[in-house]
Tab-separated table of C-alpha atoms and ligand atoms in Angstrom:
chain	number	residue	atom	x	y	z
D	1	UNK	CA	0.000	0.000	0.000
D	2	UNK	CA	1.419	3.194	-1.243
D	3	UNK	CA	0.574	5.867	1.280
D	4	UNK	CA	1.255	9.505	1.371
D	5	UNK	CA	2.093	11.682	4.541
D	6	UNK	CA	1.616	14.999	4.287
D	7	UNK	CA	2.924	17.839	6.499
D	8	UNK	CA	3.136	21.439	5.635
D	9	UNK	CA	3.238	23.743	8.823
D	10	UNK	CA	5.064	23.273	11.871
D	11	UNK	CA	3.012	21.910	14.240
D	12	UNK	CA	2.572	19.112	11.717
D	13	UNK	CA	6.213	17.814	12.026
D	14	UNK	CA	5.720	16.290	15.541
D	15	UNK	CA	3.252	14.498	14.104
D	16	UNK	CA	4.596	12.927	10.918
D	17	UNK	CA	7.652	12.065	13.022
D	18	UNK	CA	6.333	9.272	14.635
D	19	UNK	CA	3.459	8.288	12.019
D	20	UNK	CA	6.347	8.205	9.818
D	21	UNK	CA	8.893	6.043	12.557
D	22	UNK	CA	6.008	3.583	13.047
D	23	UNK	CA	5.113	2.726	9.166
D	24	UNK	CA	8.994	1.531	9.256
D	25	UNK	CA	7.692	-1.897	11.326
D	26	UNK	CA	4.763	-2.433	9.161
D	27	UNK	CA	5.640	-4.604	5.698
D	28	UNK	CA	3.217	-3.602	2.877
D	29	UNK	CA	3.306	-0.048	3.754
D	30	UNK	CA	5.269	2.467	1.575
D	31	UNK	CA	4.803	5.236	2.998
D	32	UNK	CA	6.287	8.702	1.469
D	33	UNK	CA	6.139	12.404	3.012
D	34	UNK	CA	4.866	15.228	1.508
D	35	UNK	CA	6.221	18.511	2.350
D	36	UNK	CA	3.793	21.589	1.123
D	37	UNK	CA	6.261	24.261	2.385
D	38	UNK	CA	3.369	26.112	3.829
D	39	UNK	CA	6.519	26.382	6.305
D	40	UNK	CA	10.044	27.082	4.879
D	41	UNK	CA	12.054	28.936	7.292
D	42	UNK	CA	15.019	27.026	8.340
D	43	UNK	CA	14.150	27.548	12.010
D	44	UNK	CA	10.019	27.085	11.261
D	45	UNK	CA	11.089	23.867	8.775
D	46	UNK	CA	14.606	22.088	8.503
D	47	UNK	CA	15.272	22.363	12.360
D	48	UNK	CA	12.205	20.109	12.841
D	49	UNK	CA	13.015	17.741	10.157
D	50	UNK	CA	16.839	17.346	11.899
D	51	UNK	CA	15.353	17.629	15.512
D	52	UNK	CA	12.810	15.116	14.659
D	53	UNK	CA	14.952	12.442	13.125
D	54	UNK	CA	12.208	12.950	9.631
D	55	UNK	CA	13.763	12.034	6.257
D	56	UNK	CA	13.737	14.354	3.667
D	57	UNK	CA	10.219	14.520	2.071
D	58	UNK	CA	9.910	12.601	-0.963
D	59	UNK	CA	8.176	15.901	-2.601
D	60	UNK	CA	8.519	19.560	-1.549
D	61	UNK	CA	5.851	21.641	-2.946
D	62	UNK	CA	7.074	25.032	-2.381
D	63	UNK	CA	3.674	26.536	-1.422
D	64	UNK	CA	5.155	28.976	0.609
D	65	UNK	CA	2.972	31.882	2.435
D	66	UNK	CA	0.236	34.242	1.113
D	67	UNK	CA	-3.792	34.372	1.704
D	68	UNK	CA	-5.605	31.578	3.087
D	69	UNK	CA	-6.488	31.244	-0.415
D	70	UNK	CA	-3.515	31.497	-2.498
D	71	UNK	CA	-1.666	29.239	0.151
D	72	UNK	CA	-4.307	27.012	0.062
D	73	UNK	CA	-4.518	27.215	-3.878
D	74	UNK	CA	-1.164	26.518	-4.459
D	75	UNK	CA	-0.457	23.428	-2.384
D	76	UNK	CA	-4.033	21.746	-4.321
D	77	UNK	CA	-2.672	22.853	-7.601
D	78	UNK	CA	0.844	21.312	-6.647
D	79	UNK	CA	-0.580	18.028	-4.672
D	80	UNK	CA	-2.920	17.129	-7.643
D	81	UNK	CA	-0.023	16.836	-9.867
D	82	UNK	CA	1.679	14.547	-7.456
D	83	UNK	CA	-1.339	12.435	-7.465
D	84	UNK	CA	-1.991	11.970	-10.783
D	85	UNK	CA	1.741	11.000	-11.142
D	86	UNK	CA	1.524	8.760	-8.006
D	87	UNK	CA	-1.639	7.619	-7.390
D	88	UNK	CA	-1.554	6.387	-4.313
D	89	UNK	CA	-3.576	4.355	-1.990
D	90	UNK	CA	-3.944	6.316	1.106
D	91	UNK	CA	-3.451	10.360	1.793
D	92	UNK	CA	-2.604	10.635	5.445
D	93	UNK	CA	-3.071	14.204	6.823
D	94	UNK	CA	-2.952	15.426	10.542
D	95	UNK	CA	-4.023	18.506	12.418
D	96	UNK	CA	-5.726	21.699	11.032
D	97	UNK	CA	-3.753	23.462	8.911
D	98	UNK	CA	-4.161	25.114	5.937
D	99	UNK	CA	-2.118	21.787	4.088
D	100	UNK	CA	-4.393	19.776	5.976
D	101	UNK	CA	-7.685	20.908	4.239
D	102	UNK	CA	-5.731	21.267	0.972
D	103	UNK	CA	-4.471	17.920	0.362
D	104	UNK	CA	-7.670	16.108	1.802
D	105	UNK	CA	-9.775	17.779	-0.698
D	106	UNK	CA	-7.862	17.053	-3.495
D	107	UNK	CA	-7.093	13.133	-2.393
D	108	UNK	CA	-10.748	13.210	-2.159
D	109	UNK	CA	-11.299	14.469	-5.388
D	110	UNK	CA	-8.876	11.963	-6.904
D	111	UNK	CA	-11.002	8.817	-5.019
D	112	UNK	CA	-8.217	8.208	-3.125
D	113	UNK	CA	-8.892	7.361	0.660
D	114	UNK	CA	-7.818	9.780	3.379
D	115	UNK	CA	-6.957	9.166	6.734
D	116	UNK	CA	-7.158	12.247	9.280
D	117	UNK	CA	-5.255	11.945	12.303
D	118	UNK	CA	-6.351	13.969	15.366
D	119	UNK	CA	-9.746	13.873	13.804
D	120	UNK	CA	-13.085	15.902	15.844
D	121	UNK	CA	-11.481	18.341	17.603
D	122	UNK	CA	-13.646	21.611	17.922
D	123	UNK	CA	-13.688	25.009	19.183
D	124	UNK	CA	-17.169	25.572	17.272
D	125	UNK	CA	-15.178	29.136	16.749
D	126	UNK	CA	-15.784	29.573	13.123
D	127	UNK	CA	-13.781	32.971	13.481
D	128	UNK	CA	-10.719	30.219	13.822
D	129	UNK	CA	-9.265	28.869	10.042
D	130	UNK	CA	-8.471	26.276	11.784
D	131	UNK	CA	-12.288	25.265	12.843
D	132	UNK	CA	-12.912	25.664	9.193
D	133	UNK	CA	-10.071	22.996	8.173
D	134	UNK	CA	-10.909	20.901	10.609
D	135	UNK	CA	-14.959	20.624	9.425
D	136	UNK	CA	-13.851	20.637	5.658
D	137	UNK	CA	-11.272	17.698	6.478
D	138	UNK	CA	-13.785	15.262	8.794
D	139	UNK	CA	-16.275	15.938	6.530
D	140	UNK	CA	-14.892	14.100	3.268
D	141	UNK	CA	-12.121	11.670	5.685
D	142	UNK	CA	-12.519	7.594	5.638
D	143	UNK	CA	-10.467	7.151	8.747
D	144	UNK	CA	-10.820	9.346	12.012
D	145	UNK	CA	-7.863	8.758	14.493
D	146	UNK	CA	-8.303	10.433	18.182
D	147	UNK	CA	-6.805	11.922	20.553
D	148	UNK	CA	-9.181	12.182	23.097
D	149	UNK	CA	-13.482	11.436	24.057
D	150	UNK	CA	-14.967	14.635	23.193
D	151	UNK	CA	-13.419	14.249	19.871
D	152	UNK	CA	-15.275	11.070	19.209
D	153	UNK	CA	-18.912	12.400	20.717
D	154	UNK	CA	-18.241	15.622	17.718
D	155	UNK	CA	-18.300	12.891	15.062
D	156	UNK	CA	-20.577	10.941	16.188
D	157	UNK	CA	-22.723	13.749	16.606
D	158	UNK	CA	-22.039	14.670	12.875
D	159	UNK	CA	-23.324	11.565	11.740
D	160	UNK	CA	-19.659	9.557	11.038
D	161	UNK	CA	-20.031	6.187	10.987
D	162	UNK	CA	-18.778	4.477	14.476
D	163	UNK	CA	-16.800	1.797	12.969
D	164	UNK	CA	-14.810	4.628	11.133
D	165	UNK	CA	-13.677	6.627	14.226
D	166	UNK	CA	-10.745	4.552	16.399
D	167	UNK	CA	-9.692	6.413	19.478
D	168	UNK	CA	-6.135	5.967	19.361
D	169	UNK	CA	-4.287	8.499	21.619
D	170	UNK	CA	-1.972	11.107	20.773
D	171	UNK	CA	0.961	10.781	17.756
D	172	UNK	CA	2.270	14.552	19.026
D	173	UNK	CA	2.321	12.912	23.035
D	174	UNK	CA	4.343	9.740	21.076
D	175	UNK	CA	6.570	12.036	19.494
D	176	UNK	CA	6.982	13.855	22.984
D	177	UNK	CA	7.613	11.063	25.218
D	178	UNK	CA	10.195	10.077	22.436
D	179	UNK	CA	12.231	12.955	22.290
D	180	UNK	CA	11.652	13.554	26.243
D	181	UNK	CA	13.432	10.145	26.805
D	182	UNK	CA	16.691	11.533	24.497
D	183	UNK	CA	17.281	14.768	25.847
D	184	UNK	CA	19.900	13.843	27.813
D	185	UNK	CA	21.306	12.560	24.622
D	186	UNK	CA	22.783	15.997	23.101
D	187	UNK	CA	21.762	17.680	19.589
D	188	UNK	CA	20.698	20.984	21.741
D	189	UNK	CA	22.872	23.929	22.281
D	190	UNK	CA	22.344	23.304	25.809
D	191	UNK	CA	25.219	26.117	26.927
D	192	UNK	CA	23.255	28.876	25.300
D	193	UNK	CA	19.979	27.621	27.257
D	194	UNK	CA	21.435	27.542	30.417
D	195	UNK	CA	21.785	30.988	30.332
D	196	UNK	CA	18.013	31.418	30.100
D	197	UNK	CA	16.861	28.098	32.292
D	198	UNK	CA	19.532	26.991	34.226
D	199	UNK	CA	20.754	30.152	35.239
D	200	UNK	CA	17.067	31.043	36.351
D	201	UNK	CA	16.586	27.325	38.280
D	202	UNK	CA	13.851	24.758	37.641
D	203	UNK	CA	10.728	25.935	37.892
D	204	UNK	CA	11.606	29.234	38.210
D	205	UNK	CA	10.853	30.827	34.351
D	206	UNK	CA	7.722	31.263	32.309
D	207	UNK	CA	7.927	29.983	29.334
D	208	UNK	CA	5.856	31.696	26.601
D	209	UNK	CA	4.298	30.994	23.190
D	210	UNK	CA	1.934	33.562	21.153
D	211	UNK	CA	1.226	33.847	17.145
D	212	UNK	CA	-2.742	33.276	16.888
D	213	UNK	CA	-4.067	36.002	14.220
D	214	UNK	CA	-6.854	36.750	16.746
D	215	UNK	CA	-4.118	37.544	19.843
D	216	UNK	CA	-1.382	39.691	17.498
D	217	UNK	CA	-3.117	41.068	14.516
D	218	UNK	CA	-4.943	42.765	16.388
D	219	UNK	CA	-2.896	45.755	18.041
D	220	UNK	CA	-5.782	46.562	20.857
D	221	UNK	CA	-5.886	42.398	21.626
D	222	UNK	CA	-2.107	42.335	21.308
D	223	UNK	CA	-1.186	45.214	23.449
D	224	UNK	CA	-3.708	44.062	26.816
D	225	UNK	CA	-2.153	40.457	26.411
D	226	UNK	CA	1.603	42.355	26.636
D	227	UNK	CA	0.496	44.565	29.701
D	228	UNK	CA	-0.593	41.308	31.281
D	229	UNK	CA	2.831	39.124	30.436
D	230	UNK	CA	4.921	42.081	31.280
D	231	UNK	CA	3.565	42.513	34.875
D	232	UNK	CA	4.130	38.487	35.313
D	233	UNK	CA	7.368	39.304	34.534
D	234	UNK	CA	7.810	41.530	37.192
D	235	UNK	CA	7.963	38.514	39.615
D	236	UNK	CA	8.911	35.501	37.350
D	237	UNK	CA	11.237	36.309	33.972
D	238	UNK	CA	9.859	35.179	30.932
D	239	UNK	CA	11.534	33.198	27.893
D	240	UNK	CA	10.088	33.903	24.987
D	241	UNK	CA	10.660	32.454	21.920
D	242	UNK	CA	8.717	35.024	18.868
D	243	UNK	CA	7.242	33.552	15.684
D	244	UNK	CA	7.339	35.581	12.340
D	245	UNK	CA	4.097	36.519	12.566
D	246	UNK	CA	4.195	37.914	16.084
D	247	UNK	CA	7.666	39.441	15.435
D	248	UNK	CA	6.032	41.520	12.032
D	249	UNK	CA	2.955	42.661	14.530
D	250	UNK	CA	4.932	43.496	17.705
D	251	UNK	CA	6.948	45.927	15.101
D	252	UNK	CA	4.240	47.160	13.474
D	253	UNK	CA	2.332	48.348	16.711
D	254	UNK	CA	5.395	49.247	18.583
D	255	UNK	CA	4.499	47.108	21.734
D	256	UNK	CA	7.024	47.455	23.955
D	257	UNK	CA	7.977	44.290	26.206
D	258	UNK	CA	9.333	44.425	29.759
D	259	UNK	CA	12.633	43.972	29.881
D	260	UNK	CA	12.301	40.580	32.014
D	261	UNK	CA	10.933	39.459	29.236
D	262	UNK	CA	13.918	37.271	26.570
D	263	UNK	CA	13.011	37.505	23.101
D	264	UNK	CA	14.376	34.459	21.584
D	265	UNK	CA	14.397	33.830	17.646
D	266	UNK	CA	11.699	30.694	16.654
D	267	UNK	CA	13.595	27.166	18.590
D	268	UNK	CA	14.175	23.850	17.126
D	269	UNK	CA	10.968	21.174	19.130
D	270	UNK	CA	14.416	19.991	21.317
D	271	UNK	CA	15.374	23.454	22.437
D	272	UNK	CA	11.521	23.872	23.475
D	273	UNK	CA	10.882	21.137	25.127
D	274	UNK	CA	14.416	21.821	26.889
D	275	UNK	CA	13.046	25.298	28.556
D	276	UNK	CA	9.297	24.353	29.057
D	277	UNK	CA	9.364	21.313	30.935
D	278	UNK	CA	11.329	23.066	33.534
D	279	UNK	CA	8.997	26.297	33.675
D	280	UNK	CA	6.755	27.066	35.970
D	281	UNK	CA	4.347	27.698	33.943
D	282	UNK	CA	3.353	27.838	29.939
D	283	UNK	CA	1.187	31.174	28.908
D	284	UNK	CA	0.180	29.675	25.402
D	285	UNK	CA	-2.104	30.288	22.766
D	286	UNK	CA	-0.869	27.021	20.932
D	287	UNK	CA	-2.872	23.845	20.654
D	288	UNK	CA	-0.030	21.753	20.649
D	289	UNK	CA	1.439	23.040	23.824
D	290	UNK	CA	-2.169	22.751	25.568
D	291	UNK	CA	-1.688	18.726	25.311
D	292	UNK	CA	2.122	18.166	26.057
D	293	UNK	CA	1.914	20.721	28.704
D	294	UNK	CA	-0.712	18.358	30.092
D	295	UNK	CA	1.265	14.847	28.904
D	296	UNK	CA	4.731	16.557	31.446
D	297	UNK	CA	2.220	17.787	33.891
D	298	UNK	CA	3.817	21.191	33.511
D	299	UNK	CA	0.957	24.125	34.210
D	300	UNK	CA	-0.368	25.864	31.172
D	301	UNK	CA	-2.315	28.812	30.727
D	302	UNK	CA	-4.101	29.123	27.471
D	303	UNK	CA	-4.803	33.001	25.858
D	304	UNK	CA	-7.048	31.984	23.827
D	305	UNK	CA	-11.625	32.463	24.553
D	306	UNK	CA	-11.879	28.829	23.582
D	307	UNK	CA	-10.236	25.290	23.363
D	308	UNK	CA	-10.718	22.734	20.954
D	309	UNK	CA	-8.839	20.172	23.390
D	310	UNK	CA	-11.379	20.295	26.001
D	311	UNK	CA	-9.725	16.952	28.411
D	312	UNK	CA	-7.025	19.563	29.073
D	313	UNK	CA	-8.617	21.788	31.352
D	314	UNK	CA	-11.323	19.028	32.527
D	315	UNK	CA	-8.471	16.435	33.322
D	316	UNK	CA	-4.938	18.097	33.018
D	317	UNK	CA	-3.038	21.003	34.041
D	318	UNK	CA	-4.733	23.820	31.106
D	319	UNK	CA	-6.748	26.765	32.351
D	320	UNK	CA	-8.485	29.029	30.002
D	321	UNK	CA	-7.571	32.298	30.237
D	322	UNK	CA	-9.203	34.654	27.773
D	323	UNK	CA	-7.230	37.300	26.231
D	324	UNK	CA	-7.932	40.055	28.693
D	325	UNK	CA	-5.467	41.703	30.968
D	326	UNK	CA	-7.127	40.211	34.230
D	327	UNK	CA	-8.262	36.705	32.761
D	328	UNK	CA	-4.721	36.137	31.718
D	329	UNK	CA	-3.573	36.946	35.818
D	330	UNK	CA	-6.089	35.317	37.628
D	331	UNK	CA	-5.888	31.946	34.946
D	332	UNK	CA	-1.817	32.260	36.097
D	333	UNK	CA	-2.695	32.238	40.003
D	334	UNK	CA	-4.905	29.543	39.216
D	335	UNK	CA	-3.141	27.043	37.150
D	336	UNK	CA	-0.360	26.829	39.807
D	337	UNK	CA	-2.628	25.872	41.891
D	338	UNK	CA	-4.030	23.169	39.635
D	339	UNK	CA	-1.252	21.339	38.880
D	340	UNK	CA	-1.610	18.927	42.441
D	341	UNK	CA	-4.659	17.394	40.900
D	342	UNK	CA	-4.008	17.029	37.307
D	343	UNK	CA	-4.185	13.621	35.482
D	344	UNK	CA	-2.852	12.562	32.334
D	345	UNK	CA	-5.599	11.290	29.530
D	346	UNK	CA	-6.298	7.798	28.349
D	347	UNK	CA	-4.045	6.252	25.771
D	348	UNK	CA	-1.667	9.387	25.707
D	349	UNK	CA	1.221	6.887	26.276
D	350	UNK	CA	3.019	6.719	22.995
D	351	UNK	CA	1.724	3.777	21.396
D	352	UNK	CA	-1.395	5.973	19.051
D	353	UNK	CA	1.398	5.419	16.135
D	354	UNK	CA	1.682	2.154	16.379
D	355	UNK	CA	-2.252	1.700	16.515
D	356	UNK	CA	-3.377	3.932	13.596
D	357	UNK	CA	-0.670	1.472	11.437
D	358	UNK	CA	-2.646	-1.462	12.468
D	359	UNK	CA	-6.166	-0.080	12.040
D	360	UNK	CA	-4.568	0.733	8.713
D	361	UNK	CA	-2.885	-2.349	7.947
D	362	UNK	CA	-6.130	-4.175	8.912
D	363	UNK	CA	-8.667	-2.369	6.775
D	364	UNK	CA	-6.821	-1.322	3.835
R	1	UD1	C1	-0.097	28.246	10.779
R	1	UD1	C2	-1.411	27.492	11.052
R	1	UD1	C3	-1.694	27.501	12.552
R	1	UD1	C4	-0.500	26.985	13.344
R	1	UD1	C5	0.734	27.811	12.953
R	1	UD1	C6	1.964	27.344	13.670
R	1	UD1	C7	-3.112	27.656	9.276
R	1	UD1	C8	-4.411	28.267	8.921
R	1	UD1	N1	-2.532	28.133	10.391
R	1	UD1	O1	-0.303	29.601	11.158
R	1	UD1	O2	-2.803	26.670	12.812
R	1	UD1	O3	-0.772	27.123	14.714
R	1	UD1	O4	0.937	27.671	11.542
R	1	UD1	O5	3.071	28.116	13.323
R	1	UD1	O6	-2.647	26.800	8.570
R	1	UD1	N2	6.170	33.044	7.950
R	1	UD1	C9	7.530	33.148	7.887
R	1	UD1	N3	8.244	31.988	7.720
R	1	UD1	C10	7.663	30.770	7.620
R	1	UD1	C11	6.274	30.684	7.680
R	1	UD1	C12	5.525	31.829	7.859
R	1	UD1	O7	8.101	34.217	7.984
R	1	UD1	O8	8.370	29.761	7.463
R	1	UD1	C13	5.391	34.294	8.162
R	1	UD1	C14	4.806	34.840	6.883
R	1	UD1	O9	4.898	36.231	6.938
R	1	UD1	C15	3.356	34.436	6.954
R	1	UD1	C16	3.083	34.389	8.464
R	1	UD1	O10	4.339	34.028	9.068
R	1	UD1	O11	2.525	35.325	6.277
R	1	UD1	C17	2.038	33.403	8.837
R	1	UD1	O12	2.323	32.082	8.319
R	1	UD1	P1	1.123	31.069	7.914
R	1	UD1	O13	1.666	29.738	7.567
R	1	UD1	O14	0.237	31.741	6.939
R	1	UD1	O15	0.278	30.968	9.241
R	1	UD1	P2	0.719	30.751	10.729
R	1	UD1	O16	0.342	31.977	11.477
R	1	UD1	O17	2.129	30.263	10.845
């Protein structure tokens, strides 16, 4: 069975990683990536691919930014051809980016079968792209792998067939437990870290994430979220590693950051995971970091009005914060306080992998 992969943006990389790992220890399989190049920064892109252990995708598609529908546009117009030269049995895609919904539809479109992985999730935010991928891509997938309950009541509710969805667990908690366990092994630049983490003492640092549209395009949004990080940072420094987007904004509005606050250029998933499992606390707007915040039992506070990941704040260490200047301080009193009676969800214990292969084997 000839199956492709497809990954385009970087929260998409963790996931491959171990999809990809897995299909090694089934025979039959074939399985080839698919970059888009919705990402194609070094440090968005080739960092992850070396970080991750991924091989070098068997076609890069060059999409590269623009609108939602020019990026989306080009990566169809691209992925067709590589279908029709192809054809292959299975399109696997994961998550809910804009590659996600592109390469569905057109693997769809071509009658070839399509697998989603991390299937159901929903903020029912339609004001969120991602809500849109994620309807567009359930709606026309054969296979729904997921991550967690509420995910399988969504589809259920929206009419999929039962004996379509398999609750597998989390590839992105596989590929975390994975690369937790080989830390120690080297690959990081651990001496410039130190200055930030070890310098500062376990549990000592925030560690924060921000690039939603919603949260920095907006400069009214963007600067009450600043005011709120920069008085955190009066008591605990923050690390902050800035994605393009956010770094373009923060210019553009002139928002000033406290000086306690390190600006730190986009880091490899090893560097990352280096500085936030020993923070305090995770201020977030992420969906990725919602879930392996909750896998290390590390608090996280989430600026975002909604989460698609609800078992996170019901059963793990997430609190919701909002965006506002005084829901993003009381969610950080509060999520330190949560932390003694989180739990980690069902089947997040790195085996999904290995169980969407055998679904897969098993049906194909
Ligand atoms: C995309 C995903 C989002 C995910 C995020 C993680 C969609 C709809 N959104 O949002 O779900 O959380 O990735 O990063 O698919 N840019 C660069 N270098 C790059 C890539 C982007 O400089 O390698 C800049 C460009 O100016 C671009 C902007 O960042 O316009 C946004 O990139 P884009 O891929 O459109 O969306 P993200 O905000 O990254």
């Amino acid at each position: 069975m000839k199956v492709f992969l497809i990954a385009g943006a970087r929260p998409n990389f963790m996931k491959i990683a171990p999809i990809y790992r897995a299909s090694q220890d089934f025979s039959g399989i074939e399985c080839k990536i698919v970059h888009t190049g919705q990402h194609y920064d070094h440090e968005m892109s080739q960092t992850f691919f070396d970080d991750l252990e991924i091989p070098t995708p068997a076609y890069h598609l060059e999409a590269g930014s623009g609108s939602h529908a020019v990026q989306t546009a080009k990566i169809m117009v691209a992925f067709e051809g590589v279908c029709e030269r192809e054809k292959p049995d299975l399109v696997v895609v994961v998550g809910d980016v804009n590659s996600t919904l592109a390469c569905s539809v057109v693997a769809k479109k071509a009658l070839v079968n399509v697998a989603h992985v991390e299937a159901g999730l929903r903020s029912f935010d339609l004001s969120m792209p991602e809500e849109i991928n994620r309807m567009v891509t359930d709606a026309i997938s054969d296979y729904f792998f997921v991550t967690e309950e509420s995910a399988v009541q969504n589809l259920v509710r929206e009419g999929k067939p039962v004996e379509r969805i398999h609750f597998v667990g989390h590839v992105m908690i596989d590929n975390l437990l994975y690369q937790n366990s080989k830390l120690g092994d080297g690959g990081i630049d651990v001496r410039a870290l130190s200055v930030y983490s070890l310098k500062q003492g376990k549990g000592s640092y925030a560690f924060l994430t921000l690039h939603r549209p919603s949260n920095v395009d907006n400069a009214q949004t963007f600067r009450g979220i600043v005011s709120a990080l920069n008085e955190i940072a009066e008591s605990t420094p923050i690390i902050f590693p800035v994605h393009p987007r956010t770094r373009k904004m923060a210019e553009r509005f002139g928002i000033e950051f406290s000086e306690r606050i390190t600006l730190l250029p986009p880091l490899g998933f090893k560097e990352s995971l280096f500085l936030w499992k020993d923070a305090e606390v995770v201020l977030t707007d992420s969906g990725g970091l919602q879930e392996e915040t909750t896998a290390l039992g590390v608090p996280c506070v989430t600026i975002r009005e909604n989460t698609e990941r609800p078992i996170t704040v019901e059963i793990g260490t997430n609190v919701l914060a909002g965006t506002t200047r005084e829901g993003i301080l009381k969610a950080y009193e509060e999520s330190l306080k949560k932390m003694a009676r989180a739990a980690i969800p069902p089947k997040w214990d790195g085996k999904a992998s290995e169980r969407i292969w055998e679904v897969l084997a098993r049906q194909c």
